[in-house]
mmCIF file with all atom_site columns, C-alpha atoms in Angstrom:
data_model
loop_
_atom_site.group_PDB
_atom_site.id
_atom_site.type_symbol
_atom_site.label_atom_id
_atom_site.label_alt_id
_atom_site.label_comp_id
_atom_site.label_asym_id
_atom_site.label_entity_id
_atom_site.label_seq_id
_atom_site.pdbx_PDB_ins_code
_atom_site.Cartn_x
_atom_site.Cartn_y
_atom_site.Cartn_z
_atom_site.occupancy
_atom_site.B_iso_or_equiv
_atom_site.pdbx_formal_charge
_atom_site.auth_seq_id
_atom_site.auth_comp_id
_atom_site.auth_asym_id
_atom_site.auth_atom_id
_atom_site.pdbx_PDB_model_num
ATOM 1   C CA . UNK A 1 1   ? -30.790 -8.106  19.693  1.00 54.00 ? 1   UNK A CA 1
ATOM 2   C CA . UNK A 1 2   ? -28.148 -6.495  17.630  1.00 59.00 ? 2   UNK A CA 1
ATOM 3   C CA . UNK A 1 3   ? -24.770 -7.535  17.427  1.00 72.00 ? 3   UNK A CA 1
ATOM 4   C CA . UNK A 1 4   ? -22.463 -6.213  20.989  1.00 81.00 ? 4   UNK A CA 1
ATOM 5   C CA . UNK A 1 5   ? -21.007 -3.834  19.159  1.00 88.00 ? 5   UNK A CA 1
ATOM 6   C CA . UNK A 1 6   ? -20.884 -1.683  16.226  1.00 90.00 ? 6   UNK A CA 1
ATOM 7   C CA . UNK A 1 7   ? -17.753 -3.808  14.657  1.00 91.00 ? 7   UNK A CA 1
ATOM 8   C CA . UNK A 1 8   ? -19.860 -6.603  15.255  1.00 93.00 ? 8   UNK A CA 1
ATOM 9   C CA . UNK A 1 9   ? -22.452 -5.059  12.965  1.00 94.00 ? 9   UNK A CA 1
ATOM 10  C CA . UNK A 1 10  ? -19.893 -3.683  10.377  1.00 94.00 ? 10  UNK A CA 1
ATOM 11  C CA . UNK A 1 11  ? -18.721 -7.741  9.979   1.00 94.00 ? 11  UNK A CA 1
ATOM 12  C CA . UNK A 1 12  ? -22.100 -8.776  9.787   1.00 95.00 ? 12  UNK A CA 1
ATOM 13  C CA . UNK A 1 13  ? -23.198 -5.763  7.295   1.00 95.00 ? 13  UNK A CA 1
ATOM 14  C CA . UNK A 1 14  ? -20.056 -6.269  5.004   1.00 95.00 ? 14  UNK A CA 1
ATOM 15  C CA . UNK A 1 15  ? -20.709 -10.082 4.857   1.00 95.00 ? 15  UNK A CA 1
ATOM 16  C CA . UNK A 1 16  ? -24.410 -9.173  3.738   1.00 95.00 ? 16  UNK A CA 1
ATOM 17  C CA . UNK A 1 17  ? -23.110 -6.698  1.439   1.00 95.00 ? 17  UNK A CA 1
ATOM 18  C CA . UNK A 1 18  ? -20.442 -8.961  -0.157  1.00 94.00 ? 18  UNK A CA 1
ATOM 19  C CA . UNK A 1 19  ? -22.813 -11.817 -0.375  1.00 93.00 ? 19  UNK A CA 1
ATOM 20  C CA . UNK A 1 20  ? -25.680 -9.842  -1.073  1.00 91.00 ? 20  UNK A CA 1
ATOM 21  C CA . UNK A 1 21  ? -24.051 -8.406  -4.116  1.00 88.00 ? 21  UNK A CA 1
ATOM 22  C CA . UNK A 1 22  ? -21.790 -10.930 -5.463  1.00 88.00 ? 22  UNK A CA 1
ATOM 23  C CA . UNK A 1 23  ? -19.013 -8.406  -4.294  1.00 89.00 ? 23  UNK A CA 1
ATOM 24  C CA . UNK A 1 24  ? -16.681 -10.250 -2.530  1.00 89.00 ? 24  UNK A CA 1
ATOM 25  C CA . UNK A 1 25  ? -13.857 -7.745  -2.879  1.00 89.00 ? 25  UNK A CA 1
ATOM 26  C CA . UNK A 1 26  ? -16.259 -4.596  -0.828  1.00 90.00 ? 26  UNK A CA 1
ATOM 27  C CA . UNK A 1 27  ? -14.161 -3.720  2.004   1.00 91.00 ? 27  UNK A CA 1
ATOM 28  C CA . UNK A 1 28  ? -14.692 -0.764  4.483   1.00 91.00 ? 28  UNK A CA 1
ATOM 29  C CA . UNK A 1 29  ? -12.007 2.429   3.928   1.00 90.00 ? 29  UNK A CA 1
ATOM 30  C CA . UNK A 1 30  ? -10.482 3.772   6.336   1.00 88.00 ? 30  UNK A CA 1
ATOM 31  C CA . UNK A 1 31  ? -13.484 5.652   8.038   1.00 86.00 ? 31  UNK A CA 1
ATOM 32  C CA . UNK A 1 32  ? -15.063 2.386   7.964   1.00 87.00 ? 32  UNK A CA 1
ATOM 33  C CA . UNK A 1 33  ? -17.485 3.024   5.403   1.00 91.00 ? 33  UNK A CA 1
ATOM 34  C CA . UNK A 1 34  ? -18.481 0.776   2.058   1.00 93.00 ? 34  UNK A CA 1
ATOM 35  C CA . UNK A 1 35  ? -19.134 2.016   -1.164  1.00 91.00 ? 35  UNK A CA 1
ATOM 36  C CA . UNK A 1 36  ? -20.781 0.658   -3.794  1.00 90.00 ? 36  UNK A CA 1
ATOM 37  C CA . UNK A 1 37  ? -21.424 1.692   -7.361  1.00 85.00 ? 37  UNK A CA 1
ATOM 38  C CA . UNK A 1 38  ? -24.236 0.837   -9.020  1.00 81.00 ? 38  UNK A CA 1
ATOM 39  C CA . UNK A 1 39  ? -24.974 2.778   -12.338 1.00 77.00 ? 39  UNK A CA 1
ATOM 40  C CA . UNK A 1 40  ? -24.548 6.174   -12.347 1.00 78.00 ? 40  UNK A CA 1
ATOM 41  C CA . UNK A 1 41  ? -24.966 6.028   -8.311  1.00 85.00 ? 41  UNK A CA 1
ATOM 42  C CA . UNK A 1 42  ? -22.070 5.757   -5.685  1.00 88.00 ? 42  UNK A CA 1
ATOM 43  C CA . UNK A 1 43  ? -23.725 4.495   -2.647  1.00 92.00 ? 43  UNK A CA 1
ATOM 44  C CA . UNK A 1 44  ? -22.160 4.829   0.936   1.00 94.00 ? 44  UNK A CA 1
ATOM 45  C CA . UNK A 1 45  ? -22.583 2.584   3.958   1.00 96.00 ? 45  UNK A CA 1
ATOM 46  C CA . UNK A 1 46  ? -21.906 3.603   7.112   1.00 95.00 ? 46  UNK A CA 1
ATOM 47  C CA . UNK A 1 47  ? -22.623 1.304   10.658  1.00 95.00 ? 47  UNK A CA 1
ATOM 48  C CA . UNK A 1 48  ? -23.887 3.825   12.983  1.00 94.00 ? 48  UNK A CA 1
ATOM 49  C CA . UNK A 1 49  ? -21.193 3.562   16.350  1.00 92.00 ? 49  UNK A CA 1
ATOM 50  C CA . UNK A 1 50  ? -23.824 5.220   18.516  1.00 92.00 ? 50  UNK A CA 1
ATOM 51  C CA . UNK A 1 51  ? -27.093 3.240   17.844  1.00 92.00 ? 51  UNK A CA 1
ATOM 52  C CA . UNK A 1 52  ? -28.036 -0.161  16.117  1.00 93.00 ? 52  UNK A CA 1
ATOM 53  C CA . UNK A 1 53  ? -28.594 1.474   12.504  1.00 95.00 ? 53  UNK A CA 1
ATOM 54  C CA . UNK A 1 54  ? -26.708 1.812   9.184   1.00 97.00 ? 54  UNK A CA 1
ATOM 55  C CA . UNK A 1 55  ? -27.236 4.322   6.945   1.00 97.00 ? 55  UNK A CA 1
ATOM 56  C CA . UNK A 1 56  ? -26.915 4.594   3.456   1.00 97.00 ? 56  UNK A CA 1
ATOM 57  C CA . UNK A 1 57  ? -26.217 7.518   1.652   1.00 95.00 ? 57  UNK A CA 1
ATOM 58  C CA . UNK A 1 58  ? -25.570 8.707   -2.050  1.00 94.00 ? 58  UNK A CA 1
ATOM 59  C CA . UNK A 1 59  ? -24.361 12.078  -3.547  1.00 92.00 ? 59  UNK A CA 1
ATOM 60  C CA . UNK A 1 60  ? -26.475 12.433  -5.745  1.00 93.00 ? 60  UNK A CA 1
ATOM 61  C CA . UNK A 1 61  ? -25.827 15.324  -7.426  1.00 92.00 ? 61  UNK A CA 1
ATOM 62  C CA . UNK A 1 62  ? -22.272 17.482  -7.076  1.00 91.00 ? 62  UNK A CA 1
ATOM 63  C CA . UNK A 1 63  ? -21.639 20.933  -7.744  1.00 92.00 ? 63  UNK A CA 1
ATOM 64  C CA . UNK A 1 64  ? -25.223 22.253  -7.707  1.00 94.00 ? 64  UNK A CA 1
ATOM 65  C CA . UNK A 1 65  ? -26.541 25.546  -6.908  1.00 95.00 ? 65  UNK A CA 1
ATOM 66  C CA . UNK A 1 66  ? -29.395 25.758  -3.831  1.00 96.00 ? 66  UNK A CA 1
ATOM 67  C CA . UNK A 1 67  ? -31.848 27.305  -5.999  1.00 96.00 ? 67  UNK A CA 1
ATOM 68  C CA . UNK A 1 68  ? -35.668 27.541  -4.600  1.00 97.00 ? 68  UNK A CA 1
ATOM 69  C CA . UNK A 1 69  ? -36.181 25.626  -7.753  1.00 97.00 ? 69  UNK A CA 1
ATOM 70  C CA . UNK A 1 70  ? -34.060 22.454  -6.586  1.00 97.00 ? 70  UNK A CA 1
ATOM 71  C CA . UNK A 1 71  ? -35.167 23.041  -3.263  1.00 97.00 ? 71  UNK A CA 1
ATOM 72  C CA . UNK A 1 72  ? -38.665 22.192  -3.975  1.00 97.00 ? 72  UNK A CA 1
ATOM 73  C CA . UNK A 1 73  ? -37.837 19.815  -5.946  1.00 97.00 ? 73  UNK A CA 1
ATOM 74  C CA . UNK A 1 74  ? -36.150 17.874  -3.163  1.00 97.00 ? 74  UNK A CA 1
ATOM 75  C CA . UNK A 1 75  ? -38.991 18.357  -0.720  1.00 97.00 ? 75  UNK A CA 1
ATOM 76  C CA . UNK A 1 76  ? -41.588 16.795  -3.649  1.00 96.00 ? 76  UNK A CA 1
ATOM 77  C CA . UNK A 1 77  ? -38.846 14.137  -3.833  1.00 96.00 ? 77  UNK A CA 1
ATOM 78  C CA . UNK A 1 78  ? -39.294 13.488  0.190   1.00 96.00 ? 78  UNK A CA 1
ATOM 79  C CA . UNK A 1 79  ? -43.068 12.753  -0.389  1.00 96.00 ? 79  UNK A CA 1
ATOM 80  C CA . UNK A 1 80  ? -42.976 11.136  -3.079  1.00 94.00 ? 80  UNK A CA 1
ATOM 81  C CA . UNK A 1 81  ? -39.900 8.522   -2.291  1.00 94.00 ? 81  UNK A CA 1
ATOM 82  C CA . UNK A 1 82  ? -40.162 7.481   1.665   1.00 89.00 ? 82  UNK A CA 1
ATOM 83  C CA . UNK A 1 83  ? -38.145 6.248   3.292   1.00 93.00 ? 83  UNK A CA 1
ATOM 84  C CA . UNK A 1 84  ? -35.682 7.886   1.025   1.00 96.00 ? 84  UNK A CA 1
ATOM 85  C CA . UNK A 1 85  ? -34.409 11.597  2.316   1.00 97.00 ? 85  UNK A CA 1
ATOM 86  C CA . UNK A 1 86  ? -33.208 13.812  -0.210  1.00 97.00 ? 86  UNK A CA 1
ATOM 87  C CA . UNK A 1 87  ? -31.004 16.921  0.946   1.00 97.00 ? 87  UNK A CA 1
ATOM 88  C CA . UNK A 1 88  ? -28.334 19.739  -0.344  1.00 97.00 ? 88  UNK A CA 1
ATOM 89  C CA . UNK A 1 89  ? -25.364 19.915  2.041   1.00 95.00 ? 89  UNK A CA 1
ATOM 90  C CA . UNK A 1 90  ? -22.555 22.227  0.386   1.00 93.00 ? 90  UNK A CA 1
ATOM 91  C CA . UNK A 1 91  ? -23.200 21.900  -3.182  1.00 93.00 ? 91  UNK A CA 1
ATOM 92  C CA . UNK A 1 92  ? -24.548 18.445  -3.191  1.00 94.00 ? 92  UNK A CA 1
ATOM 93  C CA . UNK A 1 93  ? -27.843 16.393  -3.298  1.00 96.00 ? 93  UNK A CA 1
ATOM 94  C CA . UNK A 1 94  ? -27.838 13.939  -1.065  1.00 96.00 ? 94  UNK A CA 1
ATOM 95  C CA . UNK A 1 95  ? -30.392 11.175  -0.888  1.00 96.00 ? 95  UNK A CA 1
ATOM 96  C CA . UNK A 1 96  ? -29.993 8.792   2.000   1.00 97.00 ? 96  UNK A CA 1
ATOM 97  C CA . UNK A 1 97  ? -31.672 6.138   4.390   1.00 97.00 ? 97  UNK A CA 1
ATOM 98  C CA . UNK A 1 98  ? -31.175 4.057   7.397   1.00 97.00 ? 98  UNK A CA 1
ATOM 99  C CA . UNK A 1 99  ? -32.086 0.504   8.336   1.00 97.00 ? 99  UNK A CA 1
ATOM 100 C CA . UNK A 1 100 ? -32.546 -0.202  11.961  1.00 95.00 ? 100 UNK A CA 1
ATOM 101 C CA . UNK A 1 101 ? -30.734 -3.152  13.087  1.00 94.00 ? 101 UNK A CA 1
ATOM 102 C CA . UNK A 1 102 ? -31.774 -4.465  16.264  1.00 91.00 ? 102 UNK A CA 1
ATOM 103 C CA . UNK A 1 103 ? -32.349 -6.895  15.431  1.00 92.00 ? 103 UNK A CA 1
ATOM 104 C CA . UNK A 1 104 ? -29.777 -7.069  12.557  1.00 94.00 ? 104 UNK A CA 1
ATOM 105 C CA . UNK A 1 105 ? -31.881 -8.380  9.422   1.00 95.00 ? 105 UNK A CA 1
ATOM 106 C CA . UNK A 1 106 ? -29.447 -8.750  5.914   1.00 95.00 ? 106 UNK A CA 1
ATOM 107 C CA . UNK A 1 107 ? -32.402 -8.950  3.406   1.00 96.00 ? 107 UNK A CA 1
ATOM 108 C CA . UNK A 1 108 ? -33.380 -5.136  5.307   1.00 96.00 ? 108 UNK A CA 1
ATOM 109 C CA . UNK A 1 109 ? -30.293 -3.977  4.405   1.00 96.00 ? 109 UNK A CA 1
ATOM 110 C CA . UNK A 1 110 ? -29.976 -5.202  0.942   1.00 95.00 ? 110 UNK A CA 1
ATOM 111 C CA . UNK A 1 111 ? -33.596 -3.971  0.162   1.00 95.00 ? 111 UNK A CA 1
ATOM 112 C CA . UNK A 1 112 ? -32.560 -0.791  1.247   1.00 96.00 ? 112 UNK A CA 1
ATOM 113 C CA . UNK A 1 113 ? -29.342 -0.793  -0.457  1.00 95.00 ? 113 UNK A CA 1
ATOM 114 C CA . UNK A 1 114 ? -31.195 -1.975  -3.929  1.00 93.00 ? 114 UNK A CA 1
ATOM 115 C CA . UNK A 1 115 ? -34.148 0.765   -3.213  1.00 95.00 ? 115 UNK A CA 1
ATOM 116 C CA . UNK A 1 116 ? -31.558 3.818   -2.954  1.00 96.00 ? 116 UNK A CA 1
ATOM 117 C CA . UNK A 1 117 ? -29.377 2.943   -5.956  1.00 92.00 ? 117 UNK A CA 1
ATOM 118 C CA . UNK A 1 118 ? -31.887 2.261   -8.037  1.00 92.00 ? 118 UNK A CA 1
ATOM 119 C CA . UNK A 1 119 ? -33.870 5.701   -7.137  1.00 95.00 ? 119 UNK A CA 1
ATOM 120 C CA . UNK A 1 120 ? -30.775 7.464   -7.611  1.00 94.00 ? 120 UNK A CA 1
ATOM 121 C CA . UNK A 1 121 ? -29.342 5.740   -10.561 1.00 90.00 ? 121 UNK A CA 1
ATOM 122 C CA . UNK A 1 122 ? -32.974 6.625   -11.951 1.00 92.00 ? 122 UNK A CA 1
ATOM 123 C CA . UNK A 1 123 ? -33.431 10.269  -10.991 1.00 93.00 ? 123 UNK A CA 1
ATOM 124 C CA . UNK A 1 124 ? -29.575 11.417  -10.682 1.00 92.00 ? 124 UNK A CA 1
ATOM 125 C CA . UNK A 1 125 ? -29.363 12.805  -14.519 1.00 91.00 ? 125 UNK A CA 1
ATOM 126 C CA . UNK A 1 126 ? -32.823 14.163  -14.605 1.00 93.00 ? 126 UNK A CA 1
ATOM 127 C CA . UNK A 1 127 ? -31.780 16.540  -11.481 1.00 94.00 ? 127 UNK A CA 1
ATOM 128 C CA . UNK A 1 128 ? -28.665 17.383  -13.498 1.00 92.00 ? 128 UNK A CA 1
ATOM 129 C CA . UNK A 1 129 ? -30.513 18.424  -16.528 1.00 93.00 ? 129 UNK A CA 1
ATOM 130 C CA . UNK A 1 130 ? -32.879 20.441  -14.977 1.00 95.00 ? 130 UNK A CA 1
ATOM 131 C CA . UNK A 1 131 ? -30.529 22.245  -12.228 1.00 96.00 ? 131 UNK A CA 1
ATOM 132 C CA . UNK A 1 132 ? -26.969 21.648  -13.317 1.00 91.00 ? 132 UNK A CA 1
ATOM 133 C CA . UNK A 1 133 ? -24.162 20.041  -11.554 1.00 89.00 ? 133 UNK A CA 1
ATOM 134 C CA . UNK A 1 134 ? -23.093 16.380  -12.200 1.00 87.00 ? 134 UNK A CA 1
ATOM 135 C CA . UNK A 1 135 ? -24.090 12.963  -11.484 1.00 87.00 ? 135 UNK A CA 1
ATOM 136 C CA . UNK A 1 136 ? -21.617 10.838  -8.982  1.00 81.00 ? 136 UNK A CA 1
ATOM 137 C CA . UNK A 1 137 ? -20.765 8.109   -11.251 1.00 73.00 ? 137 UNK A CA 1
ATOM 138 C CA . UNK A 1 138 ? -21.322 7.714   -15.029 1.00 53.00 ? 138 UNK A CA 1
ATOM 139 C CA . UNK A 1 139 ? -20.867 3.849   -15.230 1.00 45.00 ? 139 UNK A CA 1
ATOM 140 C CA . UNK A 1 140 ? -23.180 0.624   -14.698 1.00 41.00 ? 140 UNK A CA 1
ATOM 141 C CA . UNK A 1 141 ? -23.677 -2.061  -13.503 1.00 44.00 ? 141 UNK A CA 1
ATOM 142 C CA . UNK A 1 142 ? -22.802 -2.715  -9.878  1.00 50.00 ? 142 UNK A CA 1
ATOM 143 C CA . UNK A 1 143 ? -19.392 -2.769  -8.450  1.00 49.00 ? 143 UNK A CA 1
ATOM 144 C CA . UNK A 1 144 ? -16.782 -2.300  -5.391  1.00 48.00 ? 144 UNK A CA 1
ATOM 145 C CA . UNK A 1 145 ? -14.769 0.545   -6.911  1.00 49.00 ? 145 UNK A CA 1
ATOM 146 C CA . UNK A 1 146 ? -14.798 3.620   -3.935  1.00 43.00 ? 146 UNK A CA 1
ATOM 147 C CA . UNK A 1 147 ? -14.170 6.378   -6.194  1.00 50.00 ? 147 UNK A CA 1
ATOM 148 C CA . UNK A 1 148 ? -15.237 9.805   -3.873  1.00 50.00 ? 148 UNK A CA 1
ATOM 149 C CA . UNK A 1 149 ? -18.700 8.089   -3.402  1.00 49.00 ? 149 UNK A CA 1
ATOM 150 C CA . UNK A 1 150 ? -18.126 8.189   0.275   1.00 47.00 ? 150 UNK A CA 1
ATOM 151 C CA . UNK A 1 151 ? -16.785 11.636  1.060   1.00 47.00 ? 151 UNK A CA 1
ATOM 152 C CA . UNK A 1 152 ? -18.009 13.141  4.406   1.00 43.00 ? 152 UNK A CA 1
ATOM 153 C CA . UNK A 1 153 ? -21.363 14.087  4.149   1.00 43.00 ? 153 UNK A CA 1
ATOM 154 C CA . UNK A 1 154 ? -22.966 14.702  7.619   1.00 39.00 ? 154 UNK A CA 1
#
């Protein structure tokens, strides 16, 4: 059974996350989201208030043109990387997952977290080459600094 509610499951999530990490500093912003950088990724995560999931989300790619060219490419990236889904939403790629939480499981959540960054963090500059735009975050190495990692997406 999940936690009562969905603060419940942010608490629980952000303790995972901080331990999980060895970032004891993550706290949510004000939309309640976490973001976490890990190499040239910004990573996103957001408790779901409506159901027991939390999704994680990355913008993978900024200031990118819809061509049928990167549109293809994203569907070959949906086969190829489940349970990863790769999108464009107004001039960004956006690759994102969700972990169900009922019951709420932190190694689930941390394997998810650790299986988006490191697909993006791996596949982030090779979209840029070949379509343009610009990569999140240029640094590595994980850490707690928000940066615009977590601007509205959905």
């Amino acid at each position: 059974m999940w936690p009562k509610n969905w603060q419940q499951l942010q608490q629980a999530a952000i303790a995972a996350l901080r331990d999980g990490t060895e970032l004891p500093e993550l706290e949510p912003d004000e939309s309640g989201d976490v973001t976490i950088r890990y190499g040239s990724a910004g990573l996103c995560v957001r408790v779901n208030r409506d159901t027991p999931q939390i999704g994680i989300f990355s913008r993978a790619l900024l200031d990118v043109e819809a061509t049928p060219a990167l549109l293809d490419a994203l569907n070959e990236l949906n086969v190829q990387h489940r349970p990863a889904t790769f999108y464009f939403y107004k001039s960004t790629v956006v690759a994102a997952t969700e972990v169900d939480c009922d019951p709420f499981h932190p190694p689930a959540l941390l394997r998810a977290l650790r299986f988006l960054s490191q697909l993006v963090d791996e596949i982030d500059e090779d979209l840029s080459l070949r379509f343009g735009g610009r990569t999140c975050l240029q640094e590595a190495g994980p850490s707690a600094d928000p940066g615009t990692a977590c601007q509205r997406v959905n």
